[in-house]
PDB file of C-alpha atoms and ligand atoms in Angstrom:
ATOM      1  CA  MET A   1      95.563-127.529 111.815  1.00  0.00           C
ATOM      2  CA  SER A   2      96.651-130.411 113.999  1.00  0.00           C
ATOM      3  CA  ASP A   3      93.177-131.619 114.980  1.00  0.00           C
ATOM      4  CA  CYS A   4      91.538-131.296 111.535  1.00  0.00           C
ATOM      5  CA  ILE A   5      90.690-134.726 110.089  1.00  0.00           C
ATOM      6  CA  PHE A   6      91.458-133.712 106.497  1.00  0.00           C
ATOM      7  CA  CYS A   7      94.790-132.146 107.524  1.00  0.00           C
ATOM      8  CA  ARG A   8      95.612-135.433 109.235  1.00  0.00           C
ATOM      9  CA  ILE A   9      94.699-137.400 106.079  1.00  0.00           C
ATOM     10  CA  VAL A  10      96.871-135.052 103.959  1.00  0.00           C
ATOM     11  CA  ARG A  11      99.817-135.652 106.316  1.00  0.00           C
ATOM     12  CA  GLY A  12      99.242-139.426 106.277  1.00  0.00           C
ATOM     13  CA  GLU A  13      98.396-139.450 109.982  1.00  0.00           C
ATOM     14  CA  ALA A  14      94.821-140.711 109.527  1.00  0.00           C
ATOM     15  CA  PRO A  15      93.811-143.591 107.240  1.00  0.00           C
ATOM     16  CA  ALA A  16      92.191-142.863 103.877  1.00  0.00           C
ATOM     17  CA  GLN A  17      92.123-144.315 100.370  1.00  0.00           C
ATOM     18  CA  ILE A  18      94.282-141.630  98.777  1.00  0.00           C
ATOM     19  CA  ILE A  19      94.047-141.776  94.992  1.00  0.00           C
ATOM     20  CA  TYR A  20      96.056-138.677  94.080  1.00  0.00           C
ATOM     21  CA  GLN A  21      98.428-136.304  95.854  1.00  0.00           C
ATOM     22  CA  ASP A  22     100.703-133.485  94.720  1.00  0.00           C
ATOM     23  CA  GLU A  23     102.265-130.421  96.352  1.00  0.00           C
ATOM     24  CA  GLU A  24      98.935-128.527  96.344  1.00  0.00           C
ATOM     25  CA  VAL A  25      96.055-130.984  96.714  1.00  0.00           C
ATOM     26  CA  THR A  26      95.104-134.472  97.891  1.00  0.00           C
ATOM     27  CA  ALA A  27      92.226-136.649  96.639  1.00  0.00           C
ATOM     28  CA  PHE A  28      90.781-139.557  98.600  1.00  0.00           C
ATOM     29  CA  ARG A  29      87.617-141.657  98.679  1.00  0.00           C
ATOM     30  CA  ASP A  30      84.735-140.391 100.801  1.00  0.00           C
ATOM     31  CA  LEU A  31      84.141-142.535 103.892  1.00  0.00           C
ATOM     32  CA  ASN A  32      80.369-142.533 103.267  1.00  0.00           C
ATOM     33  CA  PRO A  33      80.007-142.543  99.454  1.00  0.00           C
ATOM     34  CA  GLN A  34      76.856-141.056  97.926  1.00  0.00           C
ATOM     35  CA  ALA A  35      77.568-142.423  94.433  1.00  0.00           C
ATOM     36  CA  PRO A  36      79.652-145.241  92.891  1.00  0.00           C
ATOM     37  CA  VAL A  37      82.455-142.678  92.535  1.00  0.00           C
ATOM     38  CA  HIS A  38      82.710-140.244  95.443  1.00  0.00           C
ATOM     39  CA  VAL A  39      86.075-138.589  95.867  1.00  0.00           C
ATOM     40  CA  LEU A  40      87.039-135.588  97.979  1.00  0.00           C
ATOM     41  CA  ILE A  41      89.693-133.247  96.587  1.00  0.00           C
ATOM     42  CA  VAL A  42      91.188-130.966  99.223  1.00  0.00           C
ATOM     43  CA  PRO A  43      93.901-128.311  99.416  1.00  0.00           C
ATOM     44  CA  ASN A  44      96.877-129.620 101.381  1.00  0.00           C
ATOM     45  CA  ARG A  45      96.970-126.343 103.287  1.00  0.00           C
ATOM     46  CA  HIS A  46      94.111-125.838 105.722  1.00  0.00           C
ATOM     47  CA  ILE A  47      91.387-123.526 104.394  1.00  0.00           C
ATOM     48  CA  ALA A  48      88.220-123.822 106.474  1.00  0.00           C
ATOM     49  CA  GLY A  49      85.787-123.255 103.611  1.00  0.00           C
ATOM     50  CA  VAL A  50      84.708-121.005 100.761  1.00  0.00           C
ATOM     51  CA  ALA A  51      83.996-118.252 103.297  1.00  0.00           C
ATOM     52  CA  GLN A  52      87.723-118.158 104.097  1.00  0.00           C
ATOM     53  CA  VAL A  53      89.242-118.240 100.595  1.00  0.00           C
ATOM     54  CA  GLU A  54      91.594-115.407  99.621  1.00  0.00           C
ATOM     55  CA  PRO A  55      92.994-114.254  96.258  1.00  0.00           C
ATOM     56  CA  ASP A  56      96.318-115.927  97.146  1.00  0.00           C
ATOM     57  CA  ASP A  57      94.456-119.270  97.161  1.00  0.00           C
ATOM     58  CA  GLU A  58      93.440-119.001  93.491  1.00  0.00           C
ATOM     59  CA  PRO A  59      96.195-121.283  92.080  1.00  0.00           C
ATOM     60  CA  THR A  60      95.314-123.964  94.625  1.00  0.00           C
ATOM     61  CA  LEU A  61      91.589-123.610  93.952  1.00  0.00           C
ATOM     62  CA  GLY A  62      92.230-123.974  90.222  1.00  0.00           C
ATOM     63  CA  ARG A  63      94.235-127.137  90.881  1.00  0.00           C
ATOM     64  CA  LEU A  64      91.183-128.682  92.583  1.00  0.00           C
ATOM     65  CA  PHE A  65      89.374-128.456  89.236  1.00  0.00           C
ATOM     66  CA  THR A  66      92.160-129.728  87.000  1.00  0.00           C
ATOM     67  CA  VAL A  67      92.602-132.699  89.322  1.00  0.00           C
ATOM     68  CA  ALA A  68      88.814-133.267  89.285  1.00  0.00           C
ATOM     69  CA  ARG A  69      88.872-133.305  85.505  1.00  0.00           C
ATOM     70  CA  ARG A  70      91.764-135.761  85.379  1.00  0.00           C
ATOM     71  CA  LEU A  71      90.239-138.096  87.975  1.00  0.00           C
ATOM     72  CA  ALA A  72      86.857-138.030  86.192  1.00  0.00           C
ATOM     73  CA  GLU A  73      88.624-139.163  83.026  1.00  0.00           C
ATOM     74  CA  GLU A  74      90.642-141.836  84.820  1.00  0.00           C
ATOM     75  CA  MET A  75      87.571-143.143  86.643  1.00  0.00           C
ATOM     76  CA  GLY A  76      85.452-143.325  83.501  1.00  0.00           C
ATOM     77  CA  ILE A  77      82.675-140.924  84.520  1.00  0.00           C
ATOM     78  CA  THR A  78      83.005-138.253  81.818  1.00  0.00           C
ATOM     79  CA  GLU A  79      79.445-138.910  80.610  1.00  0.00           C
ATOM     80  CA  GLY A  80      78.334-136.918  83.633  1.00  0.00           C
ATOM     81  CA  TYR A  81      79.635-136.048  87.047  1.00  0.00           C
ATOM     82  CA  ARG A  82      78.862-133.535  89.725  1.00  0.00           C
ATOM     83  CA  LEU A  83      81.248-131.255  91.605  1.00  0.00           C
ATOM     84  CA  VAL A  84      79.903-129.984  94.915  1.00  0.00           C
ATOM     85  CA  VAL A  85      81.236-127.590  97.529  1.00  0.00           C
ATOM     86  CA  ASN A  86      79.017-127.234 100.567  1.00  0.00           C
ATOM     87  CA  SER A  87      79.589-123.907 102.286  1.00  0.00           C
ATOM     88  CA  GLY A  88      78.318-123.468 105.818  1.00  0.00           C
ATOM     89  CA  PRO A  89      76.182-125.667 108.084  1.00  0.00           C
ATOM     90  CA  LEU A  90      72.883-124.825 106.363  1.00  0.00           C
ATOM     91  CA  ALA A  91      74.304-126.153 103.083  1.00  0.00           C
ATOM     92  CA  GLY A  92      75.467-129.331 104.781  1.00  0.00           C
ATOM     93  CA  GLN A  93      79.154-128.576 105.341  1.00  0.00           C
ATOM     94  CA  SER A  94      80.244-130.912 108.111  1.00  0.00           C
ATOM     95  CA  VAL A  95      84.049-130.861 107.754  1.00  0.00           C
ATOM     96  CA  PHE A  96      85.555-127.382 107.952  1.00  0.00           C
ATOM     97  CA  HIS A  97      88.509-127.988 105.653  1.00  0.00           C
ATOM     98  CA  LEU A  98      87.579-126.938 102.114  1.00  0.00           C
ATOM     99  CA  HIS A  99      86.801-129.897  99.847  1.00  0.00           C
ATOM    100  CA  LEU A 100      85.465-130.486  96.361  1.00  0.00           C
ATOM    101  CA  HIS A 101      83.157-133.507  96.115  1.00  0.00           C
ATOM    102  CA  LEU A 102      83.571-135.411  92.825  1.00  0.00           C
ATOM    103  CA  LEU A 103      80.503-137.614  92.363  1.00  0.00           C
ATOM    104  CA  GLY A 104      79.796-139.900  89.434  1.00  0.00           C
ATOM    105  CA  GLY A 105      78.634-143.269  88.217  1.00  0.00           C
ATOM    106  CA  ARG A 106      74.905-142.612  88.517  1.00  0.00           C
ATOM    107  CA  PRO A 107      72.371-140.038  87.262  1.00  0.00           C
ATOM    108  CA  PHE A 108      71.898-136.857  89.289  1.00  0.00           C
ATOM    109  CA  ARG A 109      68.771-134.766  89.605  1.00  0.00           C
ATOM    110  CA  TRP A 110      68.332-131.026  89.718  1.00  0.00           C
ATOM    111  CA  PRO A 111      67.543-129.120  91.884  1.00  0.00           C
ATOM    112  CA  PRO A 112      69.660-130.821  94.553  1.00  0.00           C
ATOM    113  CA  GLY A 113      68.123-131.592  97.934  1.00  0.00           C
TER     114      GLY A 113
HETATM  115  P1  5GP B   1      80.599-131.961 103.738  1.00  0.00           P
HETATM  116  O1  5GP B   1      79.327-132.459 104.390  1.00  0.00           O
HETATM  117  O2  5GP B   1      81.421-131.158 104.718  1.00  0.00           O
HETATM  118  O3  5GP B   1      80.397-131.269 102.430  1.00  0.00           O
HETATM  119  O4  5GP B   1      81.413-133.261 103.370  1.00  0.00           O
HETATM  120  C1  5GP B   1      82.218-133.945 104.289  1.00  0.00           C
HETATM  121  C2  5GP B   1      82.441-135.305 103.704  1.00  0.00           C
HETATM  122  O5  5GP B   1      83.546-135.884 104.359  1.00  0.00           O
HETATM  123  C3  5GP B   1      81.263-136.262 103.899  1.00  0.00           C
HETATM  124  O6  5GP B   1      80.832-136.732 102.626  1.00  0.00           O
HETATM  125  C4  5GP B   1      81.841-137.370 104.781  1.00  0.00           C
HETATM  126  O7  5GP B   1      81.348-138.646 104.426  1.00  0.00           O
HETATM  127  C5  5GP B   1      83.318-137.241 104.546  1.00  0.00           C
HETATM  128  N1  5GP B   1      84.156-137.618 105.672  1.00  0.00           N
HETATM  129  C6  5GP B   1      84.003-137.201 106.958  1.00  0.00           C
HETATM  130  N2  5GP B   1      84.992-137.707 107.721  1.00  0.00           N
HETATM  131  C7  5GP B   1      85.771-138.436 106.885  1.00  0.00           C
HETATM  132  C8  5GP B   1      86.968-139.206 107.099  1.00  0.00           C
HETATM  133  O8  5GP B   1      87.498-139.313 108.202  1.00  0.00           O
HETATM  134  N3  5GP B   1      87.495-139.830 106.019  1.00  0.00           N
HETATM  135  C9  5GP B   1      86.928-139.746 104.761  1.00  0.00           C
HETATM  136  N4  5GP B   1      87.534-140.409 103.782  1.00  0.00           N
HETATM  137  N5  5GP B   1      85.817-139.022 104.538  1.00  0.00           N
HETATM  138  C10 5GP B   1      85.249-138.385 105.582  1.00  0.00           C
HETATM  139 ZN1   ZN B   2      92.440-129.011 107.774  1.00  0.00          ZN
END
């Protein structure tokens, strides 16, 4: 989608601190980090959110997790990290291009806010 900010980051048309990119997914630092490590991992192809995922997306969705695992190891947060996907406005989704938050480097409480 031409006017989607995460699509523009994936295409290199908007600035971002990209830390990983392959043919399926892109990972970049969150603009407003909520933890010492806060990375967003997104499918390169526009998927608006969990409510729009289809069975054909399963390989791409799996890649989000293997990249999360690898980045957590590389960034030294394997003692504990949190993966978050907000789905819908009530859950706090503000960008409607699916993204996995990788948060680490501090303790996290449960239940989340
Ligand atoms: P959501 O609230 O949809 O789960 O998460 C959206 C996230 O995207 C937020 O944590 C927000 O800080 C981040 N974000 C929004 N716009 C940009 C941007 O232009 N660049 C980067 N790097 N992060 C963004
Ligand atoms: Zn998009």
